[in-house]
XYZ file of C-alpha atoms in Angstrom:
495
model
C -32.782 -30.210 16.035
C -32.096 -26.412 16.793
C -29.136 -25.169 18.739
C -29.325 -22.189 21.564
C -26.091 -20.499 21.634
C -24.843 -19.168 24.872
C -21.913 -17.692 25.950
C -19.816 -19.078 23.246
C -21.246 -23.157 23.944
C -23.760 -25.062 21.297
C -26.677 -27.220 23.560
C -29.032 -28.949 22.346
C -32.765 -27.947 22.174
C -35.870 -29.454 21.773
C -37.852 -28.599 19.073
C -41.507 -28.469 19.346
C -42.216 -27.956 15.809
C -42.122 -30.709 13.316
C -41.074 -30.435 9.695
C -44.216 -30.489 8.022
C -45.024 -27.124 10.369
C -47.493 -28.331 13.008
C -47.349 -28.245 16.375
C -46.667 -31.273 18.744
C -46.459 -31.118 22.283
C -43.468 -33.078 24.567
C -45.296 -35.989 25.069
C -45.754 -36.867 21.515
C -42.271 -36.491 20.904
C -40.786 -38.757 23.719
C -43.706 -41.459 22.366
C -41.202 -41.840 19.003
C -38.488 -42.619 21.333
C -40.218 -44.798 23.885
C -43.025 -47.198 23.831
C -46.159 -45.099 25.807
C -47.336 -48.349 27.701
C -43.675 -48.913 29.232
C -43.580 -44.890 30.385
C -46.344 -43.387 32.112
C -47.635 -40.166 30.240
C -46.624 -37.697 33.441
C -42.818 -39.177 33.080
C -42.835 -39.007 28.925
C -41.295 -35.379 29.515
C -38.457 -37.175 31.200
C -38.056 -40.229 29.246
C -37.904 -38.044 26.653
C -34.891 -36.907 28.007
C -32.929 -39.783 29.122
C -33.936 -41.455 25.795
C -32.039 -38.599 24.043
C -28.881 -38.322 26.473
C -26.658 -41.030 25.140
C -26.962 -39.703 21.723
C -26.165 -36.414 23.327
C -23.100 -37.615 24.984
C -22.000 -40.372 22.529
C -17.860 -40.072 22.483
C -16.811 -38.667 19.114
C -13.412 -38.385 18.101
C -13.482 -34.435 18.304
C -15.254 -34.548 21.438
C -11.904 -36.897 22.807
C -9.705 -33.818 21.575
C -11.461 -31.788 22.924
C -11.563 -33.437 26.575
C -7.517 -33.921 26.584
C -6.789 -30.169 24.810
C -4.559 -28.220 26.901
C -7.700 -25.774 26.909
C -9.853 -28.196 28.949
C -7.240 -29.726 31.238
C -6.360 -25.846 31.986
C -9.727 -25.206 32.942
C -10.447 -28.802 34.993
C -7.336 -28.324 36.995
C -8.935 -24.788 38.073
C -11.963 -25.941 38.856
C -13.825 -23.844 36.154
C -15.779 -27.256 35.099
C -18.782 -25.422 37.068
C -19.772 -21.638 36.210
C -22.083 -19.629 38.381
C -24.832 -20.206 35.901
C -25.355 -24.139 37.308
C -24.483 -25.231 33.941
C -21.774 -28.443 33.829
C -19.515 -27.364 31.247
C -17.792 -31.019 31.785
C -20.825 -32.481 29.854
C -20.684 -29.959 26.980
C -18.898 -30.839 23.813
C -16.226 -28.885 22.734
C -15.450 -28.416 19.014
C -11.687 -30.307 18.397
C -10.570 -27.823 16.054
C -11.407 -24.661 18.446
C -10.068 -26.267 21.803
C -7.099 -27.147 20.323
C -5.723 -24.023 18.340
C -3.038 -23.371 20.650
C -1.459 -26.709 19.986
C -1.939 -26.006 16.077
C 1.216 -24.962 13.532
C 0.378 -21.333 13.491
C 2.439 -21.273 9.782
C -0.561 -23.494 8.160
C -2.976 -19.984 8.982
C -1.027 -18.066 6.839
C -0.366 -17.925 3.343
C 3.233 -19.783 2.349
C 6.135 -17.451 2.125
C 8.775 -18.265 0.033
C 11.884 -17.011 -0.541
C 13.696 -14.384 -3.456
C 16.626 -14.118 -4.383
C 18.185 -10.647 -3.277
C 14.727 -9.446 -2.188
C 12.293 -8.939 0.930
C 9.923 -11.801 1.133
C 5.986 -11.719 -0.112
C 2.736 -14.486 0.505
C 2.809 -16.897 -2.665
C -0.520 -15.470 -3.240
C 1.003 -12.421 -4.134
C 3.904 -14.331 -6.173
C 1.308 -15.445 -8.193
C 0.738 -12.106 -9.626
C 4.499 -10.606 -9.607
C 6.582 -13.012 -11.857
C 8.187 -10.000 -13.857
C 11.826 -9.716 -13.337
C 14.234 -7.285 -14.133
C 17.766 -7.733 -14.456
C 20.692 -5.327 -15.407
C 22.799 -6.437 -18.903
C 25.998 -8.373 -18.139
C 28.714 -6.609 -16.651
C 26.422 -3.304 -15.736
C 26.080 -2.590 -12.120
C 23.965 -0.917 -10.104
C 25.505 2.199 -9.064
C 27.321 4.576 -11.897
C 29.854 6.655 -10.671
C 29.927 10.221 -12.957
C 32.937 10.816 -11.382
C 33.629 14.490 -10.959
C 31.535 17.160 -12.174
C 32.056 20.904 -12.049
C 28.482 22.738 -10.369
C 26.056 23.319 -13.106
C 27.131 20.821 -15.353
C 24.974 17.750 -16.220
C 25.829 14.152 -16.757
C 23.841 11.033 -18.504
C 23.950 7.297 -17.716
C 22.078 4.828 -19.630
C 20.821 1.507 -17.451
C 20.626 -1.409 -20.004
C 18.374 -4.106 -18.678
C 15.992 -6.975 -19.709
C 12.601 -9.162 -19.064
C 13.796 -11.685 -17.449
C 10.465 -13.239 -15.839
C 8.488 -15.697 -16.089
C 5.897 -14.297 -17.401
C 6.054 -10.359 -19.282
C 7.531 -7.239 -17.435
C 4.954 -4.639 -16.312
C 6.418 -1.166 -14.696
C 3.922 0.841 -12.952
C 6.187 3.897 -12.280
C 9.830 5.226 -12.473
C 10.597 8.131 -9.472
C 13.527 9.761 -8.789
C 14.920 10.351 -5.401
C 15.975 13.847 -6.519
C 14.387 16.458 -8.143
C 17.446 17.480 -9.869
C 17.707 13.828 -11.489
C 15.384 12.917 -14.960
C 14.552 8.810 -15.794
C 12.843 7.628 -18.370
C 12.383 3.950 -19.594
C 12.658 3.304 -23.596
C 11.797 -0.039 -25.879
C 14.961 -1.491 -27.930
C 13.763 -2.111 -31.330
C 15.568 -4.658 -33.072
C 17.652 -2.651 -35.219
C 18.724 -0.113 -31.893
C 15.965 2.250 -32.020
C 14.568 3.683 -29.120
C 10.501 4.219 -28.316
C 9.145 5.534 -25.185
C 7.598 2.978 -22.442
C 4.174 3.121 -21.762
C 3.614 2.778 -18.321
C 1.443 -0.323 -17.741
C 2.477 -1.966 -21.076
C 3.829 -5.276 -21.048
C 7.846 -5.627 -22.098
C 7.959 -9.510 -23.354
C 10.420 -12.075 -21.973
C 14.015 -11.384 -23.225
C 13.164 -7.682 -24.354
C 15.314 -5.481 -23.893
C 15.239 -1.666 -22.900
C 16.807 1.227 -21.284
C 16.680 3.124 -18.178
C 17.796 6.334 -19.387
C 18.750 8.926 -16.521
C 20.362 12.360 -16.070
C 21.679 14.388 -13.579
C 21.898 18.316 -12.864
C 24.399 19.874 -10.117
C 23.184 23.164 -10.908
C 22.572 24.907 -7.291
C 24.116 21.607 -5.779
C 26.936 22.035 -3.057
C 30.652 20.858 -3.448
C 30.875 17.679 -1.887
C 30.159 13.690 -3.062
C 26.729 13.542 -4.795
C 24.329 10.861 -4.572
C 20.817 9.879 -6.142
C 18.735 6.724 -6.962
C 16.127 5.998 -9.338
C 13.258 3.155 -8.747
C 11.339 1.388 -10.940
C 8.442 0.056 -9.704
C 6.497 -2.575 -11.511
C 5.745 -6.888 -10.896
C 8.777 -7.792 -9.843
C 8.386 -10.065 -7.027
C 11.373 -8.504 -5.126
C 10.016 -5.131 -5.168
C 11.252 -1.748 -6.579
C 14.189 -2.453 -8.548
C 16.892 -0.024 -7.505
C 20.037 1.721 -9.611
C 22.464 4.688 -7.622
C 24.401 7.648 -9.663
C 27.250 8.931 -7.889
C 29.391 12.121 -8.501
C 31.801 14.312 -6.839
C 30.922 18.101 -7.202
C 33.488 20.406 -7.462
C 32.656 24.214 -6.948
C 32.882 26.757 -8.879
C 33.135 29.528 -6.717
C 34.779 29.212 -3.180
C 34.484 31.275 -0.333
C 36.831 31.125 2.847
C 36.892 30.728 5.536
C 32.692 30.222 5.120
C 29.777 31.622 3.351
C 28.640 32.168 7.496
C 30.078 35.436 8.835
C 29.059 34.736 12.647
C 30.095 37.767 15.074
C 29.093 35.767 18.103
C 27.746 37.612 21.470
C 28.073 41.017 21.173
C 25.273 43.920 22.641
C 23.311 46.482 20.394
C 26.063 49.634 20.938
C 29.017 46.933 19.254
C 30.006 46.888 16.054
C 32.560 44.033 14.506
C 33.796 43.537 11.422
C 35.193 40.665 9.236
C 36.107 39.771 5.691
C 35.791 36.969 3.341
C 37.658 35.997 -0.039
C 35.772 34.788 -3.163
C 37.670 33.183 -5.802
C 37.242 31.051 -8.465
C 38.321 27.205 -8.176
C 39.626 26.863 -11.833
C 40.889 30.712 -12.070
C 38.552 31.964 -14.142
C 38.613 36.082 -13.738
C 34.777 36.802 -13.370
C 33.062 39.531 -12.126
C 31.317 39.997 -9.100
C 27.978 42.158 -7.523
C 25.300 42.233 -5.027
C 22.269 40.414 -6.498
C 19.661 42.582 -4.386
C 18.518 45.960 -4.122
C 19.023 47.020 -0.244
C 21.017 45.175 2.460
C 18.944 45.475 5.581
C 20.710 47.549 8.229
C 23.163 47.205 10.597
C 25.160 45.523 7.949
C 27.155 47.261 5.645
C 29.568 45.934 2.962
C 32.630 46.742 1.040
C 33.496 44.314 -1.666
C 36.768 44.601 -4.460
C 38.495 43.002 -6.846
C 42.464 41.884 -6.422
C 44.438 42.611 -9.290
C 41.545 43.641 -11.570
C 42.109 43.328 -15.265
C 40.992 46.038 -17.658
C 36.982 45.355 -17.401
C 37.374 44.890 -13.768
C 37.607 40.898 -13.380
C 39.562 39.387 -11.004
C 39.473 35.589 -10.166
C 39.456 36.670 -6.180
C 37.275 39.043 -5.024
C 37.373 40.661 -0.986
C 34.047 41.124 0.730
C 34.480 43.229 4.151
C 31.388 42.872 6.475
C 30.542 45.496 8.975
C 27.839 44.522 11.674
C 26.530 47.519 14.283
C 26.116 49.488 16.264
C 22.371 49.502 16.388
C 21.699 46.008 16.152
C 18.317 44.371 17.343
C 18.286 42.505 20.603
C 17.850 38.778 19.961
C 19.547 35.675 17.185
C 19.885 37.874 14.219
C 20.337 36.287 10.416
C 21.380 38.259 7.446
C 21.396 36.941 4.289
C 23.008 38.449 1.409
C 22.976 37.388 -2.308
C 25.992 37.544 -4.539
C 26.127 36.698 -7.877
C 29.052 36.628 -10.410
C 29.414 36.441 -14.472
C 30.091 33.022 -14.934
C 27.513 31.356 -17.252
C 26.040 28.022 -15.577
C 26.566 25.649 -18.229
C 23.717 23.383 -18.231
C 20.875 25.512 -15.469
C 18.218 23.051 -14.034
C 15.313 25.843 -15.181
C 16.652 27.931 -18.287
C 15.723 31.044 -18.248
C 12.103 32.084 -20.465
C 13.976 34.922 -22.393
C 16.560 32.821 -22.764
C 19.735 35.004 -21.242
C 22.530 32.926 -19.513
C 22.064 32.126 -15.735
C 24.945 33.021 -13.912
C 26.631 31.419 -10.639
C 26.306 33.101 -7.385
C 25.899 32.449 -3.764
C 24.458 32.872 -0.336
C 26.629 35.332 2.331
C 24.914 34.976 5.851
C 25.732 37.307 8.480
C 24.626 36.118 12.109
C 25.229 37.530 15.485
C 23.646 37.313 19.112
C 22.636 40.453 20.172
C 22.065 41.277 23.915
C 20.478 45.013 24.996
C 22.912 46.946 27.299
C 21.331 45.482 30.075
C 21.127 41.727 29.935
C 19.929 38.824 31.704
C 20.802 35.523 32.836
C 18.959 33.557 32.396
C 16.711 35.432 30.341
C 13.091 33.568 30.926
C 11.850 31.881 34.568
C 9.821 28.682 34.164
C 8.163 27.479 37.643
C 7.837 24.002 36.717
C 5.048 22.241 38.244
C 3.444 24.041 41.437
C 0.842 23.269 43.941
C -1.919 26.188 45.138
C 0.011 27.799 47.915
C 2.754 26.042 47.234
C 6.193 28.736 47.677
C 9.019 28.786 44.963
C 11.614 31.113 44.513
C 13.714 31.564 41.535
C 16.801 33.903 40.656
C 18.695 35.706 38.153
C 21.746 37.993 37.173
C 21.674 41.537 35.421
C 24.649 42.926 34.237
C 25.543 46.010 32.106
C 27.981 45.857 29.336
C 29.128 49.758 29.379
C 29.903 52.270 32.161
C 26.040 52.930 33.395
C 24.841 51.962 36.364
C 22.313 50.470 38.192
C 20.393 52.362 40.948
C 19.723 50.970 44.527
C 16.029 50.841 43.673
C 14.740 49.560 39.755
C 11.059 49.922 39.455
C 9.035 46.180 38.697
C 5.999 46.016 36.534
C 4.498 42.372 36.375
C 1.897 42.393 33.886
C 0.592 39.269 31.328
C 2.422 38.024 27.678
C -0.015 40.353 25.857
C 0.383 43.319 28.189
C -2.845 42.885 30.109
C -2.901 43.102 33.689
C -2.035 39.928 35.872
C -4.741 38.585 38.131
C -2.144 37.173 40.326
C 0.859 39.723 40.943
C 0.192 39.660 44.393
C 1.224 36.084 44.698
C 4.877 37.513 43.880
C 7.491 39.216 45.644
C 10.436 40.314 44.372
C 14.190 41.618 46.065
C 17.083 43.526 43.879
C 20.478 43.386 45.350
C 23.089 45.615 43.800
C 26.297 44.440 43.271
C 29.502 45.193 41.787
C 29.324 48.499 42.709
C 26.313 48.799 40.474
C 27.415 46.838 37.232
C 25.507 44.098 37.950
C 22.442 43.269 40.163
C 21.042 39.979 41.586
C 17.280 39.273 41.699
C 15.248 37.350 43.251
C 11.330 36.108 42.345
C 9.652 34.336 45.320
C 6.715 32.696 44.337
C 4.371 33.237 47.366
C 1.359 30.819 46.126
C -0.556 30.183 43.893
C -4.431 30.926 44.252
C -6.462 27.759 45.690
C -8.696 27.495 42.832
C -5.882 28.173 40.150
C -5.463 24.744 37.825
C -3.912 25.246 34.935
C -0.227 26.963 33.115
C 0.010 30.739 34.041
C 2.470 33.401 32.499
C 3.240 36.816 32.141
C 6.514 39.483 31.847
C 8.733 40.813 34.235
C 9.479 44.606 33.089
C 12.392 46.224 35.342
C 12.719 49.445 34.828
C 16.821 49.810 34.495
C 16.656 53.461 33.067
C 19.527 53.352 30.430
C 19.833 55.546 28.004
C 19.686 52.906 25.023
C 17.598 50.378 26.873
C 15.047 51.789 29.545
C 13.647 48.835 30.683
C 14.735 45.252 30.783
C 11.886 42.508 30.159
C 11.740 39.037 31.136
C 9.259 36.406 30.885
C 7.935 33.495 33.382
C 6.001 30.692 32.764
C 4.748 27.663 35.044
C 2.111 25.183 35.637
C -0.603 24.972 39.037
C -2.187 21.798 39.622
C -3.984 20.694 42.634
C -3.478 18.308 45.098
C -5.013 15.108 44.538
C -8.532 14.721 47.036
C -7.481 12.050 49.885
C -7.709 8.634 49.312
C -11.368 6.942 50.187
C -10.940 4.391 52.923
C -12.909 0.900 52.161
C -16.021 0.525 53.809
C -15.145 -0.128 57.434
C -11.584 0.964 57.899
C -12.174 4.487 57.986
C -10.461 6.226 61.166
């Protein structure tokens, strides 16, 4: 008998075709199932039928399950026995194992999960093919502290460890968390020799081997020092995991900071400052200015205290000059110093093999305003609807003895200079004040154009007229969306 699936439900169908191939019309299929002189031939269709339903309904064990599932009393006590369709969905038989799944122990769908010691969990199945182990030598532990280290020196640690599994250790890979750190695994021989690991070999049951690591602190800052190695492999609890520690001491210090920041100051200001280098152990050394040019408007003056007769000291002064001149905006300096003192162990030696050499990093930082500043110094709009007014404000002030005038000229043109469709949409008031040191101004937003939707831009340009800083520019930004269309009243309820 053939099955027509619909809509998720199995009924039965009637097959007209016999197993041999031919064809056999209803009739001759209902006369298997009833005697043709008890059932007239117009009604065989329909014997046919009733001689098939209590097979067709016969109670079943699954179909029981089915009929009390939470699933099916759900749907009886919401009357969704009967769909649209006309079919009874009371009278179809539901599959036991389907209807019931929300009853069912969702644990016995998924593989078993069991337990490691010290570890994040993984399916058995996966168990199955991670029983490597490995396991640190008595009385090693996991994190090494180097204790303290002078920059530039290096340190070793060797990890003793074993196969511990229950079946032979495979490691797929050894990484570093730090560039500056080197791990390698090596094979114990018997007598204490040493062979490289080949990654992907097996390492038997009770081998042992080494984990051996290294650490540079060339270019590293003072401060506590910290970086792991992993070693990945068929261990069921993962990447196994070992920590060196160190404190880094300095060799050259520089106070207060290696940052010289001048804070606010305006293009026709000039500061200065100074900074001491000296060397943490004492060492005299000698100091210079590891680059050619040092981009204007800093200038610096740098000596030796108490110089001995080749000119080393073991504290150096640096005085920093910043300005006049200065261009408007956050502005970073760096400058490179380097000194005589060999690096003992360098992370990259150098090709022609000379000594490297310690050094460091002087940044001078300031934030430069023109003469003519303002606050704030960029308008945003926000969201705005066409038409829609908005005014926003802002202060000028000048930082020397000029002057604003009653009137300051106003350009409003786009970010790239072009002109601004829209400039008409703004209006725009100076008020004086301070007896010209300072000036309030206000941008009133009109409207926006009806058939504007989208962000819009551009630069306000007023025309201050000082001598170091003619005109004064600030930028606007903002975003025009429409108004949503009116809401469509249901078919009738509109007024």
């Amino acid at each position: 008998m053939k099955q027509l699936v619909l809509a998720g439900l199995a009924l039965p169908l009637l097959s007209l075709c016999s197993c041999s191939g031919e064809s056999r019309p209803p009739a001759a299929v209902a006369s298997q199932a009833t005697p043709a002189a008890a059932v007239p031939a117009a009604l065989a269709p329909v014997a046919a039928e009733k001689a098939m339903a209590p097979a067709a309904a016969a109670p079943t064990p699954a179909a029981d399950a089915a009929a009390n599932s939470p699933f099916a009393r759900k749907r009886a006590s919401a009357g969704d026995n009967q769909l649209d369709t006309k079919y009874d969905l009371s009278k179809v038989k539901l599959d036991a194992a389907a209807a019931d799944d929300h009853d069912h122990d969702h644990s016995t769908h998924q593989a078993e999960v069991k337990p490691q010691d010290g570890s994040s969990l993984l399916p058995a199945a996966q168990a199955e093919k991670n029983k490597g182990r490995i396991e640190l030598m008595d009385g090693v532990q996991q994190v090494k502290d180097l204790g303290k280290l002078r920059q530039g020196e290096s340190a070793a640690f060797d990890f003793p460890l074993v196969s511990k599994g229950e079946e032979p250790l495979v490691i797929t890979g050894v990484k570093p968390s730090c560039g500056c750190t080197k791990s390698e695994v090596v094979l114990l021989a018997e007598d204490g020799t040493r062979k490289p690991y080949v990654k992907g070999d097996p390492i038997p049951v009770g081998q042992e081997f080494v984990l051996e690591s290294e650490i540079s602190t060339d270019g590293k800052p003072g401060g506590p020092f910290s970086a792991q190695i992993s070693i990945y492999g068929n261990d069921i609890r993962g990447a196994f995991n070992v920590r060196l520690t160190a404190e880094i001491e300095p060799v050259l210090a520089i106070t207060p900071s290696p940052t010289v920041f001048f804070g606010q100051l305006t293009t026709a200001d000039r500061r200065e400052e100074t900074v001491t280098v000296s060397s943490t152990r004492g060492e005299p050394f000698l100091l210079s200015i590891g680059q050619e040019t040092i981009q204007e408007p800093v200038k610096l003056e740098y000596s030796a205290k108490n110089p001995d007769a080749e000119g080393k000291s073991n504290e150096w002064s640096i005085h920093v000059v910043f300005g006049p001149n200065a261009q408007i905006g956050m502005r970073s300096y760096p400058i490179n110093f380097k000194s005589d003192l060999a690096i003992a162990h360098p992370k990259y030696p150098s090709q022609d093999g000379k000594p490297q050499t310690h050094g460091f990093m002087l940044n001078v930082q300031a934030q430069v305003s023109g003469m003519v500043s303002a606050e704030p110094s960029f308008l945003t709009f926000g969201m705005v609807r066409p038409g829609e007014p908005l005014e926003r404000s802002l202060r000028i002030q000048c930082h020397d003895d000029f002057k604003l005038g009653s009137e300051l000229p106003v350009i409003l043109e786009g970010l790239q200079g072009q002109e601004l469709p829209f400039k008409d949409a703004f209006a725009i008031t100076i008020e004086p004040v301070e007896d010209g040191k300072a000036a309030n101004v206000k941008v009133l937003l009109k409207g926006m154009p009806a058939d504007l939707n989208g962000s819009f831009g551009g630069v306000l340009r007023l025309k201050v007229g000082h001598p170091y800083m003619d005109e004064l520019q600030i930028r606007f930004s903002g975003v025009c969306r429409p108004s949503l269309p009116p809401a469509v009243q249901p078919t009738g309820q509109q007024k």
